[in-house]
XYZ file of C-alpha atoms in Angstrom:
458
model
C -29.196 11.370 -23.748
C -26.280 13.151 -23.191
C -26.653 15.474 -20.211
C -24.842 18.843 -20.419
C -21.764 19.139 -17.850
C -20.280 23.092 -16.928
C -16.744 23.353 -17.856
C -14.277 26.261 -17.075
C -12.504 25.976 -20.567
C -14.040 24.326 -23.494
C -12.697 23.636 -26.468
C -14.889 21.267 -29.135
C -12.715 19.130 -31.003
C -14.403 16.907 -33.776
C -12.205 13.988 -34.502
C -13.388 11.377 -37.132
C -16.673 12.268 -36.373
C -18.014 9.421 -38.845
C -16.820 6.771 -35.790
C -16.347 8.701 -32.742
C -16.558 12.400 -31.739
C -15.086 13.862 -28.603
C -15.108 17.373 -27.250
C -12.236 18.368 -25.286
C -12.860 20.071 -22.138
C -9.887 21.384 -19.903
C -9.591 23.306 -16.926
C -6.792 24.711 -13.872
C -3.157 24.988 -14.442
C -0.513 23.004 -12.428
C 3.056 23.274 -11.720
C 5.347 24.086 -14.452
C 6.847 21.076 -14.189
C 4.042 18.999 -11.979
C 2.980 15.592 -12.601
C -0.680 14.939 -12.914
C -2.726 12.041 -11.874
C -6.296 11.202 -11.999
C -8.724 8.813 -10.886
C -12.658 8.429 -10.687
C -15.678 7.279 -8.698
C -18.943 8.202 -7.436
C -17.462 10.420 -4.522
C -20.559 12.205 -3.169
C -23.243 9.253 -3.992
C -25.265 10.755 -6.508
C -24.801 8.000 -8.886
C -22.483 9.799 -11.226
C -19.116 9.599 -11.839
C -16.443 12.464 -10.442
C -12.974 13.494 -10.830
C -10.228 13.240 -8.488
C -7.076 15.071 -9.563
C -3.419 15.212 -7.966
C -0.797 17.661 -8.904
C 2.677 16.713 -8.012
C 3.224 19.014 -5.191
C 0.116 20.067 -4.938
C -2.582 18.616 -2.862
C -5.732 16.056 -3.700
C -8.841 17.867 -5.280
C -12.094 16.135 -6.230
C -14.704 17.348 -8.566
C -18.410 16.658 -9.071
C -19.202 15.299 -12.482
C -22.051 17.854 -12.269
C -19.930 20.876 -12.112
C -16.350 20.854 -12.273
C -15.344 24.303 -11.781
C -15.080 23.657 -8.319
C -12.078 21.668 -6.779
C -12.960 20.582 -3.279
C -10.268 19.634 -1.195
C -9.080 15.991 0.146
C -5.504 16.792 1.464
C -4.338 20.451 1.781
C -0.715 19.448 2.488
C 2.287 18.895 -0.581
C 1.908 15.503 -0.500
C 3.620 14.383 -3.532
C 1.218 11.607 -4.748
C 3.487 10.227 -7.288
C 2.415 8.110 -10.861
C -1.239 6.796 -9.828
C -3.998 7.337 -7.275
C -7.122 5.539 -6.921
C -10.485 5.888 -5.843
C -11.860 2.207 -3.902
C -13.940 1.728 -0.515
C -10.818 1.260 1.631
C -13.057 0.467 4.334
C -16.277 -1.303 3.493
C -18.823 1.723 4.573
C -19.965 1.791 1.197
C -18.639 5.112 0.105
C -15.596 5.777 -2.449
C -12.416 6.761 -0.421
C -9.116 7.522 -2.446
C -5.752 6.214 -2.129
C -2.237 7.215 -3.244
C 1.663 7.123 -2.274
C 2.487 9.789 0.511
C 5.642 11.907 1.166
C 6.587 12.517 -2.805
C 6.145 8.836 -3.913
C 8.755 7.464 -1.383
C 6.285 5.875 1.588
C 3.733 3.368 1.239
C 0.424 4.462 0.443
C -1.853 6.229 2.646
C -5.791 6.246 2.039
C -8.292 9.227 2.669
C -11.744 8.731 4.326
C -14.471 9.703 2.382
C -16.625 11.767 4.850
C -19.614 9.833 3.626
C -21.838 8.548 4.821
C -22.634 10.770 7.990
C -20.637 13.769 6.531
C -20.208 15.730 3.602
C -17.019 15.128 1.196
C -17.381 18.506 -0.308
C -16.792 19.967 3.346
C -14.947 17.358 4.834
C -12.806 17.096 6.688
C -11.012 13.806 4.703
C -9.114 11.541 7.629
C -6.006 10.486 6.439
C -4.983 6.726 7.314
C -1.457 5.202 6.705
C 1.222 3.409 8.382
C 4.073 5.378 6.681
C 5.963 2.546 5.798
C 9.190 3.035 3.913
C 8.544 1.690 0.522
C 12.159 1.443 -0.657
C 12.045 4.083 -3.565
C 10.097 5.867 -5.703
C 6.343 4.029 -6.459
C 5.663 4.061 -9.822
C 3.106 1.281 -10.552
C 0.188 0.719 -8.004
C -3.559 -0.788 -8.075
C -6.144 -1.880 -5.584
C -8.173 -4.613 -5.171
C -9.146 -7.465 -2.491
C -6.185 -9.639 -3.592
C -7.192 -12.642 -0.787
C -10.621 -12.492 -1.398
C -11.142 -11.726 2.415
C -13.502 -8.629 1.584
C -10.985 -5.980 2.283
C -9.353 -3.801 -0.172
C -5.560 -4.525 -0.836
C -2.779 -2.386 -2.402
C 0.074 -3.780 -4.598
C 2.718 -1.160 -5.785
C 6.335 -1.270 -7.625
C 9.403 0.856 -7.873
C 10.898 1.422 -11.250
C 12.292 -2.048 -10.999
C 11.424 -5.834 -10.755
C 10.499 -4.932 -6.461
C 7.125 -5.134 -5.868
C 5.237 -5.274 -2.788
C 1.472 -6.572 -1.978
C 0.196 -4.844 0.973
C -2.767 -6.701 3.013
C -5.709 -4.536 4.933
C -6.381 -6.700 8.104
C -8.910 -6.163 10.656
C -5.687 -4.968 12.731
C -3.406 -3.383 10.218
C -1.506 -4.282 7.602
C 0.759 -7.250 6.567
C 3.183 -6.501 3.870
C 4.374 -9.279 1.023
C 7.457 -8.869 -0.923
C 7.490 -10.267 -4.556
C 9.899 -9.846 -7.759
C 8.215 -9.391 -10.954
C 9.827 -9.343 -14.641
C 10.531 -5.811 -15.967
C 11.379 -2.353 -14.513
C 7.577 -1.281 -15.214
C 4.192 -2.694 -15.701
C 1.863 -4.132 -13.282
C -2.082 -5.167 -12.983
C -4.340 -7.119 -10.556
C -6.949 -9.529 -12.291
C -8.585 -12.785 -11.654
C -7.055 -14.828 -13.879
C -8.035 -18.384 -12.983
C -11.766 -17.138 -12.129
C -11.095 -18.322 -8.058
C -12.520 -15.608 -6.661
C -8.814 -13.867 -5.844
C -6.851 -11.509 -8.070
C -3.524 -12.623 -9.288
C -0.277 -10.126 -10.381
C 0.306 -9.793 -13.900
C 3.822 -8.042 -15.230
C 2.558 -8.518 -18.855
C 4.943 -11.451 -19.747
C 3.581 -13.749 -16.862
C 0.919 -14.017 -14.577
C 1.239 -14.734 -10.721
C -1.206 -16.865 -8.890
C -2.268 -15.603 -5.609
C -2.027 -18.810 -3.414
C -5.323 -19.584 -1.066
C -3.522 -18.681 2.109
C -2.160 -15.354 1.086
C -0.527 -13.585 2.463
C 1.452 -16.668 3.473
C 2.228 -19.031 0.978
C 3.957 -18.720 -2.674
C 2.905 -17.204 -5.698
C 2.988 -19.601 -8.859
C 4.128 -17.714 -12.003
C 2.555 -18.741 -15.389
C 4.511 -17.532 -18.401
C 2.125 -15.577 -21.063
C 4.783 -14.721 -23.788
C 7.828 -12.653 -24.351
C 8.297 -8.922 -24.548
C 11.492 -7.450 -25.353
C 10.944 -4.415 -23.395
C 11.578 -3.381 -19.571
C 9.454 -0.641 -19.436
C 5.872 -1.430 -19.975
C 2.414 -0.569 -19.229
C 0.121 -3.643 -18.851
C -3.455 -3.551 -19.655
C -5.616 -7.285 -18.839
C -9.156 -7.337 -19.894
C -11.247 -9.533 -22.157
C -10.896 -7.858 -25.356
C -12.466 -10.696 -27.487
C -15.028 -11.677 -24.916
C -14.879 -14.979 -25.170
C -14.871 -15.463 -21.008
C -10.871 -15.754 -21.115
C -8.719 -12.914 -19.820
C -6.382 -11.410 -22.538
C -3.061 -9.401 -21.941
C -1.998 -6.009 -23.758
C 1.488 -4.633 -23.418
C 3.224 -1.700 -24.774
C 6.367 -0.026 -24.449
C 6.059 3.055 -22.106
C 9.707 4.804 -22.398
C 13.051 4.576 -23.521
C 12.960 1.390 -25.638
C 11.856 -0.146 -28.813
C 8.474 -2.826 -28.994
C 5.995 -3.587 -30.957
C 2.408 -3.243 -29.502
C 1.467 -6.815 -28.272
C -1.996 -8.744 -27.718
C -1.899 -11.909 -25.901
C -4.843 -14.172 -26.009
C -5.622 -15.875 -23.184
C -6.135 -19.689 -23.129
C -9.344 -21.673 -21.583
C -6.903 -23.042 -19.102
C -4.373 -19.996 -18.290
C -2.379 -22.232 -16.265
C -1.272 -25.003 -18.436
C -2.519 -23.444 -22.083
C -0.625 -21.412 -24.554
C -1.337 -17.496 -25.219
C -1.451 -16.541 -28.491
C 0.336 -13.643 -29.869
C -1.079 -11.286 -32.206
C 0.490 -7.641 -32.955
C -1.248 -4.802 -33.432
C 1.840 -2.674 -33.890
C 4.207 -5.252 -35.763
C 7.234 -2.537 -35.906
C 9.276 -1.984 -32.944
C 9.325 1.990 -31.849
C 9.444 3.688 -29.002
C 5.634 4.732 -29.080
C 5.803 5.608 -25.607
C 2.602 4.423 -25.527
C 2.256 5.505 -21.220
C -1.327 5.456 -21.779
C -3.032 2.157 -22.445
C -6.819 1.412 -21.581
C -9.665 -0.898 -22.897
C -13.089 0.069 -23.423
C -15.684 -0.156 -25.956
C -15.489 3.595 -27.497
C -17.625 3.394 -30.368
C -20.568 1.121 -28.970
C -20.349 -1.255 -31.437
C -20.028 -4.384 -28.697
C -16.094 -4.942 -29.230
C -13.428 -3.552 -26.582
C -10.987 -1.211 -28.334
C -7.395 0.032 -27.043
C -6.742 3.468 -26.308
C -3.083 4.656 -26.546
C -1.501 7.903 -25.592
C 1.842 9.353 -25.562
C 3.824 12.391 -23.438
C 4.488 15.793 -24.380
C 8.356 15.050 -24.806
C 11.091 13.343 -22.950
C 10.838 9.691 -21.767
C 12.710 8.921 -25.356
C 9.682 9.088 -27.383
C 10.211 9.285 -31.063
C 8.921 12.566 -32.485
C 6.447 11.170 -34.774
C 4.086 10.064 -31.961
C 4.444 12.877 -29.262
C 1.701 14.534 -27.927
C -0.799 11.972 -30.066
C -3.725 9.755 -28.860
C -4.907 6.710 -30.811
C -7.984 4.527 -30.384
C -7.338 1.320 -32.230
C -11.019 0.269 -33.107
C -11.615 -3.562 -32.561
C -13.639 -4.177 -36.087
C -13.431 -7.696 -35.855
C -13.699 -8.562 -32.112
C -10.101 -10.206 -32.357
C -7.884 -7.253 -33.596
C -7.512 -9.078 -36.888
C -9.506 -5.825 -38.508
C -8.489 -2.692 -37.126
C -9.181 0.990 -37.668
C -6.504 3.725 -36.174
C -7.928 6.889 -35.320
C -5.172 9.451 -34.131
C -5.492 13.103 -32.979
C -3.126 15.990 -31.348
C -3.467 16.369 -27.431
C -2.323 19.736 -26.685
C -0.449 18.960 -23.452
C 0.178 15.400 -24.459
C -1.400 12.088 -22.923
C 1.200 10.994 -20.413
C -1.327 8.341 -18.279
C -4.849 8.646 -18.753
C -7.559 6.982 -17.631
C -10.941 6.119 -19.085
C -14.340 7.126 -17.117
C -17.784 7.457 -17.617
C -18.009 10.968 -16.148
C -21.442 11.208 -15.164
C -22.420 8.064 -15.852
C -24.182 8.639 -19.144
C -23.271 5.650 -20.909
C -20.471 5.796 -22.872
C -16.133 6.123 -21.972
C -14.911 8.786 -21.656
C -11.015 9.990 -21.304
C -9.508 11.891 -18.326
C -6.002 13.500 -18.913
C -3.167 15.264 -17.224
C 0.337 15.076 -18.756
C 3.666 14.004 -16.752
C 6.288 17.025 -15.444
C 6.837 19.665 -18.250
C 3.297 20.090 -19.046
C 1.017 23.104 -17.849
C -0.706 20.674 -15.531
C -3.958 21.550 -17.513
C -6.502 18.607 -16.896
C -8.484 17.495 -19.924
C -11.738 15.417 -20.208
C -12.074 13.956 -23.770
C -15.933 13.730 -23.311
C -17.130 10.949 -25.826
C -20.361 12.030 -27.981
C -21.067 8.991 -29.410
C -25.063 8.004 -28.658
C -24.656 4.441 -27.354
C -28.247 3.962 -27.722
C -27.924 4.702 -31.598
C -24.879 3.049 -32.042
C -24.651 -0.222 -34.622
C -24.418 -3.068 -32.363
C -22.996 -6.194 -33.377
C -24.847 -9.704 -32.885
C -22.603 -10.491 -29.949
C -23.750 -7.562 -27.975
C -27.525 -7.341 -28.222
C -29.619 -4.196 -26.963
C -31.197 -5.469 -23.648
C -34.419 -5.327 -25.270
C -33.690 -8.324 -27.553
C -32.401 -9.991 -23.949
C -35.330 -9.986 -22.140
C -33.842 -11.423 -18.769
C -31.694 -8.371 -18.387
C -31.392 -4.227 -18.396
C -28.636 -2.617 -19.061
C -27.856 1.040 -18.200
C -25.826 3.564 -16.839
C -28.094 4.551 -13.588
C -27.715 0.816 -12.468
C -30.494 -0.816 -14.638
C -28.904 -4.165 -14.679
C -31.375 -6.695 -13.486
C -29.583 -10.084 -13.023
C -31.155 -13.254 -12.970
C -31.268 -15.585 -9.546
C -27.581 -16.825 -8.864
C -26.251 -14.860 -11.881
C -22.811 -12.892 -11.478
C -21.340 -10.061 -13.158
C -17.918 -8.851 -13.970
C -16.318 -6.070 -16.090
C -13.976 -7.180 -18.829
C -10.976 -6.991 -16.631
C -12.774 -10.175 -15.029
C -13.419 -8.244 -11.608
C -16.785 -9.136 -10.129
C -19.488 -6.619 -10.066
C -21.099 -5.348 -6.813
C -25.126 -6.424 -7.151
C -27.612 -4.645 -4.482
C -31.157 -5.458 -4.843
C -30.615 -7.027 -8.540
C -28.721 -3.596 -9.867
C -25.133 -3.409 -10.384
C -23.482 0.351 -9.670
C -23.373 2.783 -12.613
C -20.265 4.179 -14.441
C -18.796 0.956 -15.758
C -16.018 2.375 -17.763
C -15.627 -0.141 -20.571
C -19.508 0.162 -21.419
C -19.869 -3.313 -21.160
C -20.896 -5.576 -18.231
C -20.302 -9.274 -18.428
C -22.960 -11.603 -16.898
C -22.282 -15.304 -16.489
C -25.684 -17.833 -14.987
C -23.093 -19.571 -12.674
C -19.388 -19.778 -12.261
C -17.501 -20.746 -15.331
C -20.680 -20.864 -17.376
C -20.819 -18.528 -21.045
C -20.934 -15.507 -20.592
C -23.724 -13.148 -21.833
C -22.484 -9.704 -23.028
C -24.525 -6.242 -22.309
C -24.051 -3.026 -23.546
C -24.100 -0.070 -21.201
C -27.100 1.907 -22.478
C -27.475 5.273 -21.886
C -30.177 7.202 -19.901
């Protein structure tokens, strides 16, 4: 059952109600030419996914999923947190911390330590940690994960160029490794070869993390061609065959199609099959590119979004959000749903706010917008929705139970993954709530055939 969430301003927007209906909620206004960034995570440890928001040059705040009317401060100084922020357990103490670029995006990322487990994140203080390395320019892309598989969170950031830095966390501090990727934007972390560490991807190639990282050389493996340098990159197993796929869109100022590369069984030597979801080359300005099962049919769909203006976008695409429904499972049969976003959709995030069983959309537009935060609440009932045979209801797979409350029980030796190929933590046979894609993939052993489970609302 959907749980009510109290909002300051509520505007109900029924969009293609026969397929998916969203209700738009909004709150707050930031600087008239500010730049909004969002992320999500269970900040207060109540099992529900909360919201973290930064407004350049305004401070960092977080809002509880049960009451977003109240903004709790993380950082009170005007930090200028840049284009991306992330919520991860940076110190391994079991709670969610926040990491972002600092000093108006020109310094290496800092992270803010959640007062939990001994303190209260609504009261603070949030201790700021950072080495203040010079980033050498604006940090545009950023991703966070355990790159070398040592159990500690690492950070990768990228300028609006091919210059990329991987910052490895160690027991004594941080170690930086410089890399050169293709293009000027577009960076993602994912485990392409299934060896337990995270590799890098720029949309046209993936870079294999060496066993002795941060030492050693990253081996480049080609994926396919894409004629634009300013990109958004989404890595996910979109056809649920056990292989990671790569979706690439043009982000700004250029004209290219919307391209999907299907991953081969052997990502190191196999050929990646190219499929154009939108074949025509336009400046779509899809600076939002996210994968999730929005309609709870068991297939992975794609969300794209375009800003309010600027960045060279063609007028037909301005302030538009799109979901490409993957009816066939392989994007050969696609239904496109388009709706207007009052403030534009620059770099929206998919998150299961409130952990109620379906992917919602968080959005705050790029400079020139109002700074208003939008929460597009997915009103689909994941229990009632039709599911494909590939994604059976939990009652049809007795060895597992699926649910947003961490109710995924695994057989002995089984491992769980999200659609990005990242392993999900399991505690006492349960997976943490709020998997944003709406789908969990379970394997009985490494490399074994996957069992795809829906996330059924509580």
